PDB file of C-alpha atoms in Angstrom:
ATOM      1  CA  GLN A   7       0.000   0.000   0.000  1.00  0.00           C
ATOM      2  CA  ILE A   8       1.470   3.314  -1.085  1.00  0.00           C
ATOM      3  CA  THR A   9       1.141   6.283   1.244  1.00  0.00           C
ATOM      4  CA  LEU A  10       2.684   9.743   1.266  1.00  0.00           C
ATOM      5  CA  LYS A  11       2.584  12.483   3.871  1.00  0.00           C
ATOM      6  CA  GLU A  12       3.791  16.059   3.748  1.00  0.00           C
ATOM      7  CA  SER A  13       5.277  17.855   6.734  1.00  0.00           C
ATOM      8  CA  GLY A  14       6.700  21.276   7.450  1.00  0.00           C
ATOM      9  CA  PRO A  15       5.901  24.627   9.014  1.00  0.00           C
ATOM     10  CA  THR A  16       2.419  26.043   8.634  1.00  0.00           C
ATOM     11  CA  LEU A  17       3.397  29.719   8.963  1.00  0.00           C
ATOM     12  CA  VAL A  18       6.496  31.351   7.544  1.00  0.00           C
ATOM     13  CA  LYS A  19       7.558  34.965   7.093  1.00  0.00           C
ATOM     14  CA  PRO A  20       8.202  36.678   3.765  1.00  0.00           C
ATOM     15  CA  THR A  21      11.778  36.310   2.442  1.00  0.00           C
ATOM     16  CA  GLN A  22      12.341  33.193   4.574  1.00  0.00           C
ATOM     17  CA  THR A  23      13.182  29.732   3.248  1.00  0.00           C
ATOM     18  CA  LEU A  24      10.646  26.908   3.495  1.00  0.00           C
ATOM     19  CA  THR A  25      11.543  23.234   3.720  1.00  0.00           C
ATOM     20  CA  LEU A  26       8.796  20.681   3.095  1.00  0.00           C
ATOM     21  CA  THR A  27       9.311  16.958   3.551  1.00  0.00           C
ATOM     22  CA  CYS A  28       7.383  14.188   1.843  1.00  0.00           C
ATOM     23  CA  THR A  29       7.699  10.893   3.718  1.00  0.00           C
ATOM     24  CA  PHE A  30       6.428   7.893   1.830  1.00  0.00           C
ATOM     25  CA  SER A  31       5.990   4.149   2.175  1.00  0.00           C
ATOM     26  CA  GLY A  32       4.997   1.258  -0.049  1.00  0.00           C
ATOM     27  CA  PHE A  33       7.557   1.975  -2.763  1.00  0.00           C
ATOM     28  CA  SER A  34      11.229   2.798  -3.141  1.00  0.00           C
ATOM     29  CA  LEU A  35      12.815   5.711  -4.956  1.00  0.00           C
ATOM     30  CA  SER A  36      15.568   3.299  -5.921  1.00  0.00           C
ATOM     31  CA  THR A  37      13.155   1.467  -8.218  1.00  0.00           C
ATOM     32  CA  ASN A  38      13.655   2.096 -11.903  1.00  0.00           C
ATOM     33  CA  GLY A  39      11.191   4.662 -13.226  1.00  0.00           C
ATOM     34  CA  VAL A  40       9.695   5.873  -9.949  1.00  0.00           C
ATOM     35  CA  GLY A  41       9.079   9.573  -9.430  1.00  0.00           C
ATOM     36  CA  VAL A  42       7.790  11.824  -6.657  1.00  0.00           C
ATOM     37  CA  GLY A  43       6.347  15.189  -7.536  1.00  0.00           C
ATOM     38  CA  TRP A  44       5.211  18.324  -5.750  1.00  0.00           C
ATOM     39  CA  ILE A  45       2.030  20.186  -6.632  1.00  0.00           C
ATOM     40  CA  ARG A  46       0.544  23.189  -4.859  1.00  0.00           C
ATOM     41  CA  GLN A  47      -2.844  24.873  -4.723  1.00  0.00           C
ATOM     42  CA  PRO A  48      -3.386  28.441  -3.523  1.00  0.00           C
ATOM     43  CA  PRO A  49      -6.641  28.866  -1.611  1.00  0.00           C
ATOM     44  CA  GLY A  50      -9.586  28.710  -4.008  1.00  0.00           C
ATOM     45  CA  LYS A  51      -7.355  28.293  -7.055  1.00  0.00           C
ATOM     46  CA  ALA A  52      -6.185  25.591  -9.412  1.00  0.00           C
ATOM     47  CA  LEU A  53      -3.484  22.972  -9.030  1.00  0.00           C
ATOM     48  CA  GLU A  54       0.030  24.032 -10.012  1.00  0.00           C
ATOM     49  CA  TRP A  55       2.725  21.465 -10.866  1.00  0.00           C
ATOM     50  CA  LEU A  56       6.027  22.456  -9.235  1.00  0.00           C
ATOM     51  CA  ALA A  57       8.703  19.792  -9.613  1.00  0.00           C
ATOM     52  CA  VAL A  58       9.439  16.076  -9.832  1.00  0.00           C
ATOM     53  CA  ILE A  59      12.424  13.909  -8.919  1.00  0.00           C
ATOM     54  CA  TYR A  60      13.090  10.461 -10.372  1.00  0.00           C
ATOM     55  CA  TRP A  61      14.823   7.309  -9.156  1.00  0.00           C
ATOM     56  CA  ASN A  62      17.999   8.267 -11.041  1.00  0.00           C
ATOM     57  CA  ASP A  63      18.091  11.756  -9.406  1.00  0.00           C
ATOM     58  CA  ASP A  64      16.803  13.397 -12.571  1.00  0.00           C
ATOM     59  CA  LYS A  65      15.049  16.600 -11.472  1.00  0.00           C
ATOM     60  CA  ARG A  66      12.542  18.688 -13.389  1.00  0.00           C
ATOM     61  CA  TYR A  67      11.135  22.057 -12.380  1.00  0.00           C
ATOM     62  CA  SER A  68       8.440  24.416 -13.527  1.00  0.00           C
ATOM     63  CA  PRO A  69      10.207  27.237 -15.420  1.00  0.00           C
ATOM     64  CA  SER A  70       7.908  29.766 -13.774  1.00  0.00           C
ATOM     65  CA  LEU A  71       9.475  29.132 -10.364  1.00  0.00           C
ATOM     66  CA  LYS A  72      12.448  31.299 -11.213  1.00  0.00           C
ATOM     67  CA  ASN A  73      15.048  29.030  -9.630  1.00  0.00           C
ATOM     68  CA  ARG A  74      13.633  29.385  -6.102  1.00  0.00           C
ATOM     69  CA  PHE A  75      12.763  25.699  -5.743  1.00  0.00           C
ATOM     70  CA  ILE A  76      15.093  22.788  -5.059  1.00  0.00           C
ATOM     71  CA  ILE A  77      13.977  19.147  -4.896  1.00  0.00           C
ATOM     72  CA  THR A  78      16.108  16.444  -3.318  1.00  0.00           C
ATOM     73  CA  MET A  79      15.661  12.873  -2.149  1.00  0.00           C
ATOM     74  CA  ASP A  80      16.928  10.646   0.632  1.00  0.00           C
ATOM     75  CA  THR A  81      16.306   7.056  -0.413  1.00  0.00           C
ATOM     76  CA  SER A  82      17.466   5.672   2.940  1.00  0.00           C
ATOM     77  CA  LYS A  83      14.757   7.665   4.735  1.00  0.00           C
ATOM     78  CA  ASN A  84      12.099   7.326   2.015  1.00  0.00           C
ATOM     79  CA  GLN A  85      11.830  11.094   1.818  1.00  0.00           C
ATOM     80  CA  VAL A  86      11.693  13.799  -0.802  1.00  0.00           C
ATOM     81  CA  VAL A  87      12.400  17.367   0.255  1.00  0.00           C
ATOM     82  CA  LEU A  88      11.255  20.568  -1.441  1.00  0.00           C
ATOM     83  CA  THR A  89      13.055  23.765  -0.507  1.00  0.00           C
ATOM     84  CA  ILE A  90      11.634  27.149  -1.498  1.00  0.00           C
ATOM     85  CA  THR A  91      13.694  30.280  -1.042  1.00  0.00           C
ATOM     86  CA  ASN A  92      12.684  33.936  -0.793  1.00  0.00           C
ATOM     87  CA  LEU A  93       9.067  33.250   0.072  1.00  0.00           C
ATOM     88  CA  GLY A  94       6.328  35.704  -0.787  1.00  0.00           C
ATOM     89  CA  PRO A  95       2.570  35.880  -0.168  1.00  0.00           C
ATOM     90  CA  VAL A  96       1.976  34.209  -3.548  1.00  0.00           C
ATOM     91  CA  ASP A  97       3.533  31.048  -2.123  1.00  0.00           C
ATOM     92  CA  THR A  98       0.649  30.650   0.328  1.00  0.00           C
ATOM     93  CA  ALA A  99      -0.898  27.348  -0.700  1.00  0.00           C
ATOM     94  CA  THR A 100      -1.603  23.739   0.162  1.00  0.00           C
ATOM     95  CA  TYR A 101       1.402  21.717  -0.915  1.00  0.00           C
ATOM     96  CA  TYR A 102       0.945  18.119  -2.050  1.00  0.00           C
ATOM     97  CA  CYS A 103       3.460  15.430  -2.850  1.00  0.00           C
ATOM     98  CA  ALA A 104       2.456  12.569  -5.100  1.00  0.00           C
ATOM     99  CA  HIS A 105       3.784   9.284  -6.499  1.00  0.00           C
ATOM    100  CA  GLU A 106       4.310   9.317 -10.248  1.00  0.00           C
ATOM    101  CA  THR A 107       3.943   5.974 -11.989  1.00  0.00           C
ATOM    102  CA  THR A 108       6.923   4.129 -13.389  1.00  0.00           C
ATOM    103  CA  VAL A 109       5.196   3.479 -16.686  1.00  0.00           C
ATOM    104  CA  THR A 110       4.142   5.895 -19.363  1.00  0.00           C
ATOM    105  CA  PRO A 111       1.914   7.730 -19.809  1.00  0.00           C
ATOM    106  CA  ARG A 112       2.912   8.915 -16.366  1.00  0.00           C
ATOM    107  CA  ARG A 113       0.324  10.019 -13.849  1.00  0.00           C
ATOM    108  CA  PHE A 114       0.060  10.863 -10.158  1.00  0.00           C
ATOM    109  CA  ASP A 115      -1.762   7.836  -8.801  1.00  0.00           C
ATOM    110  CA  TYR A 116      -1.162   8.370  -5.068  1.00  0.00           C
ATOM    111  CA  TRP A 117      -1.241  11.680  -3.249  1.00  0.00           C
ATOM    112  CA  GLY A 118      -0.455  12.904   0.223  1.00  0.00           C
ATOM    113  CA  GLN A 119      -3.123  14.702   2.233  1.00  0.00           C
ATOM    114  CA  GLY A 120      -1.472  18.068   1.659  1.00  0.00           C
ATOM    115  CA  THR A 121      -0.080  20.669   4.036  1.00  0.00           C
ATOM    116  CA  LEU A 122      -1.209  24.292   4.147  1.00  0.00           C
ATOM    117  CA  VAL A 123       1.582  26.842   4.255  1.00  0.00           C
ATOM    118  CA  THR A 124       0.799  30.488   4.945  1.00  0.00           C
ATOM    119  CA  VAL A 125       3.337  33.192   4.158  1.00  0.00           C
ATOM    120  CA  SER A 126       2.706  36.216   6.337  1.00  0.00           C
ATOM    121  CA  SER A 127       4.588  38.603   8.576  1.00  0.00           C
TER     122      SER A 127
ATOM    123  CA  ASP B  12       5.186  24.987 -21.649  1.00  0.00           C
ATOM    124  CA  ILE B  13       2.078  23.175 -22.835  1.00  0.00           C
ATOM    125  CA  GLN B  14      -1.070  25.032 -21.819  1.00  0.00           C
ATOM    126  CA  MET B  15      -4.213  23.092 -20.895  1.00  0.00           C
ATOM    127  CA  THR B  16      -7.482  24.976 -21.305  1.00  0.00           C
ATOM    128  CA  GLN B  17     -10.578  23.503 -19.682  1.00  0.00           C
ATOM    129  CA  SER B  18     -14.185  24.378 -20.359  1.00  0.00           C
ATOM    130  CA  PRO B  19     -16.509  25.197 -18.865  1.00  0.00           C
ATOM    131  CA  SER B  20     -14.988  26.631 -15.677  1.00  0.00           C
ATOM    132  CA  SER B  21     -18.153  25.644 -13.845  1.00  0.00           C
ATOM    133  CA  LEU B  22     -21.456  23.938 -14.538  1.00  0.00           C
ATOM    134  CA  SER B  23     -24.653  23.125 -12.710  1.00  0.00           C
ATOM    135  CA  ALA B  24     -26.342  19.773 -13.119  1.00  0.00           C
ATOM    136  CA  SER B  25     -28.756  17.445 -11.392  1.00  0.00           C
ATOM    137  CA  VAL B  26     -28.339  13.925 -10.113  1.00  0.00           C
ATOM    138  CA  GLY B  27     -28.754  11.576 -13.062  1.00  0.00           C
ATOM    139  CA  ASP B  28     -27.605  14.084 -15.670  1.00  0.00           C
ATOM    140  CA  GLY B  29     -24.841  13.361 -18.128  1.00  0.00           C
ATOM    141  CA  VAL B  30     -21.938  15.824 -18.051  1.00  0.00           C
ATOM    142  CA  THR B  31     -19.036  16.505 -20.400  1.00  0.00           C
ATOM    143  CA  ILE B  32     -15.930  18.539 -19.616  1.00  0.00           C
ATOM    144  CA  THR B  33     -13.435  19.432 -22.307  1.00  0.00           C
ATOM    145  CA  CYS B  34      -9.730  20.135 -22.216  1.00  0.00           C
ATOM    146  CA  ARG B  35      -7.663  21.541 -25.051  1.00  0.00           C
ATOM    147  CA  ALA B  36      -3.873  21.346 -25.212  1.00  0.00           C
ATOM    148  CA  SER B  37      -1.809  24.113 -26.794  1.00  0.00           C
ATOM    149  CA  GLN B  38       0.010  21.518 -28.900  1.00  0.00           C
ATOM    150  CA  SER B  39      -0.468  17.900 -29.851  1.00  0.00           C
ATOM    151  CA  ILE B  40       0.153  15.562 -26.926  1.00  0.00           C
ATOM    152  CA  SER B  41      -1.061  12.216 -28.296  1.00  0.00           C
ATOM    153  CA  ASP B  42      -3.049  10.583 -25.454  1.00  0.00           C
ATOM    154  CA  TYR B  43      -0.934  11.947 -22.607  1.00  0.00           C
ATOM    155  CA  VAL B  44      -3.825  13.320 -20.572  1.00  0.00           C
ATOM    156  CA  ASN B  45      -4.957  12.483 -17.061  1.00  0.00           C
ATOM    157  CA  TRP B  46      -8.131  13.540 -15.263  1.00  0.00           C
ATOM    158  CA  TYR B  47      -8.448  14.118 -11.514  1.00  0.00           C
ATOM    159  CA  GLN B  48     -11.359  14.735  -9.184  1.00  0.00           C
ATOM    160  CA  GLN B  49     -10.963  16.948  -6.136  1.00  0.00           C
ATOM    161  CA  LYS B  50     -13.418  17.503  -3.307  1.00  0.00           C
ATOM    162  CA  PRO B  51     -13.121  20.427  -0.877  1.00  0.00           C
ATOM    163  CA  GLY B  52     -10.306  19.986   1.617  1.00  0.00           C
ATOM    164  CA  LYS B  53      -9.136  16.758  -0.009  1.00  0.00           C
ATOM    165  CA  ALA B  54      -6.266  15.740  -2.243  1.00  0.00           C
ATOM    166  CA  PRO B  55      -6.978  15.131  -5.926  1.00  0.00           C
ATOM    167  CA  ARG B  56      -7.926  11.614  -6.985  1.00  0.00           C
ATOM    168  CA  LEU B  57      -6.863  10.079 -10.288  1.00  0.00           C
ATOM    169  CA  LEU B  58      -9.864   9.089 -12.419  1.00  0.00           C
ATOM    170  CA  ILE B  59      -8.619   8.616 -15.968  1.00  0.00           C
ATOM    171  CA  TYR B  60      -5.114   8.232 -17.387  1.00  0.00           C
ATOM    172  CA  ALA B  61      -3.799   8.004 -20.943  1.00  0.00           C
ATOM    173  CA  ALA B  62      -6.910   9.910 -22.056  1.00  0.00           C
ATOM    174  CA  SER B  63      -9.297   6.963 -21.779  1.00  0.00           C
ATOM    175  CA  SER B  64      -8.039   4.381 -19.275  1.00  0.00           C
ATOM    176  CA  LEU B  65     -10.083   4.074 -16.109  1.00  0.00           C
ATOM    177  CA  GLN B  66      -8.045   4.055 -12.913  1.00  0.00           C
ATOM    178  CA  SER B  67      -8.646   1.027 -10.695  1.00  0.00           C
ATOM    179  CA  GLY B  68     -11.585   1.502  -8.366  1.00  0.00           C
ATOM    180  CA  VAL B  69     -13.167   4.353 -10.332  1.00  0.00           C
ATOM    181  CA  PRO B  70     -16.830   3.830 -11.280  1.00  0.00           C
ATOM    182  CA  SER B  71     -17.540   3.044 -14.915  1.00  0.00           C
ATOM    183  CA  ARG B  72     -19.834   6.073 -15.275  1.00  0.00           C
ATOM    184  CA  PHE B  73     -16.585   8.040 -15.742  1.00  0.00           C
ATOM    185  CA  SER B  74     -15.009   7.894 -19.175  1.00  0.00           C
ATOM    186  CA  GLY B  75     -12.447   9.824 -21.155  1.00  0.00           C
ATOM    187  CA  SER B  76     -11.710  10.289 -24.819  1.00  0.00           C
ATOM    188  CA  GLY B  77      -9.600  12.281 -27.199  1.00  0.00           C
ATOM    189  CA  SER B  78      -6.210  12.437 -28.790  1.00  0.00           C
ATOM    190  CA  GLY B  79      -3.917  15.121 -30.103  1.00  0.00           C
ATOM    191  CA  THR B  80      -5.164  18.416 -28.673  1.00  0.00           C
ATOM    192  CA  ASP B  81      -8.813  17.838 -27.703  1.00  0.00           C
ATOM    193  CA  PHE B  82      -9.966  15.700 -24.808  1.00  0.00           C
ATOM    194  CA  THR B  83     -13.171  15.086 -22.912  1.00  0.00           C
ATOM    195  CA  LEU B  84     -14.204  13.695 -19.552  1.00  0.00           C
ATOM    196  CA  THR B  85     -17.750  12.372 -19.425  1.00  0.00           C
ATOM    197  CA  ILE B  86     -19.828  11.406 -16.421  1.00  0.00           C
ATOM    198  CA  SER B  87     -22.731   9.377 -17.751  1.00  0.00           C
ATOM    199  CA  SER B  88     -25.121   9.768 -14.828  1.00  0.00           C
ATOM    200  CA  LEU B  89     -24.140  12.166 -12.055  1.00  0.00           C
ATOM    201  CA  GLN B  90     -24.265  10.807  -8.538  1.00  0.00           C
ATOM    202  CA  PRO B  91     -24.318  12.933  -5.366  1.00  0.00           C
ATOM    203  CA  GLU B  92     -20.679  12.069  -4.660  1.00  0.00           C
ATOM    204  CA  ASP B  93     -19.588  13.364  -8.083  1.00  0.00           C
ATOM    205  CA  PHE B  94     -20.120  17.024  -7.242  1.00  0.00           C
ATOM    206  CA  ALA B  95     -16.536  18.224  -7.130  1.00  0.00           C
ATOM    207  CA  THR B  96     -13.870  20.014  -9.157  1.00  0.00           C
ATOM    208  CA  TYR B  97     -12.247  18.206 -12.071  1.00  0.00           C
ATOM    209  CA  TYR B  98      -8.800  18.869 -13.525  1.00  0.00           C
ATOM    210  CA  CYS B  99      -7.060  17.683 -16.652  1.00  0.00           C
ATOM    211  CA  GLN B 100      -3.268  17.342 -16.726  1.00  0.00           C
ATOM    212  CA  GLN B 101      -0.850  16.666 -19.530  1.00  0.00           C
ATOM    213  CA  SER B 102       1.989  14.172 -19.007  1.00  0.00           C
ATOM    214  CA  HIS B 103       3.570  14.601 -22.424  1.00  0.00           C
ATOM    215  CA  SER B 104       6.415  16.716 -21.067  1.00  0.00           C
ATOM    216  CA  THR B 105       7.537  18.723 -18.061  1.00  0.00           C
ATOM    217  CA  PRO B 106       6.245  20.959 -16.635  1.00  0.00           C
ATOM    218  CA  ARG B 107       3.242  18.662 -16.334  1.00  0.00           C
ATOM    219  CA  THR B 108       0.636  21.393 -16.492  1.00  0.00           C
ATOM    220  CA  PHE B 109      -2.916  21.226 -15.180  1.00  0.00           C
ATOM    221  CA  GLY B 110      -6.039  22.827 -16.553  1.00  0.00           C
ATOM    222  CA  GLN B 111      -7.722  25.537 -14.506  1.00  0.00           C
ATOM    223  CA  GLY B 112     -10.437  23.188 -13.259  1.00  0.00           C
ATOM    224  CA  THR B 113     -14.165  22.662 -13.759  1.00  0.00           C
ATOM    225  CA  ASN B 114     -16.443  22.950 -10.755  1.00  0.00           C
ATOM    226  CA  VAL B 115     -19.477  20.676 -11.032  1.00  0.00           C
ATOM    227  CA  GLU B 116     -22.237  22.005  -8.798  1.00  0.00           C
ATOM    228  CA  ILE B 117     -25.685  20.800  -7.862  1.00  0.00           C
ATOM    229  CA  GLU B 118     -28.437  22.530  -9.848  1.00  0.00           C
TER     230      GLU B 118
END
């Protein structure tokens, strides 16, 4: 059974750096083809794809993020970490991590429950 | 980036109605489209992948079609639990963009 859970601070100040952790079980990021992605959703708005990391440490980012996002993995801990620098109010959102299938066409078939992050002074 | 444009942005329907939501990609993406359902306060749930394949456990009243740039999600007979927001997503390339969502409300 695949599960994922996001963790991190719920309130951060503008210009600070945010670190979100996705802890998962039921699969390994050492398995060929596996990916874990991050998606966010500002209150009342649509889903926004942010980044994905694959079993071979291949990393892809949304170009609109302007190099503020870094995704890393720790296979020994079954964790994927998303770091966001220079936070602003526009980063207020629920952040989800999700398992991306090993086979194509790829899709997010398992999601975490999400964690709401508010950026405010 | 590939843009995904959904229509309508919202619709009202009654239990038992058939509903169709469309999604248009800004370039041809073969059948690399997924559909998700999201209820308030919950994570999205995968319904359809590869444009027309039903995810395990999803009721057969949900179906998807399309190829190239135009795709549809159809709910054949709306049930009370189907009132939610629906998103398309392309998996042809990164960034794996989502549509802006379609809110299906009770009429």
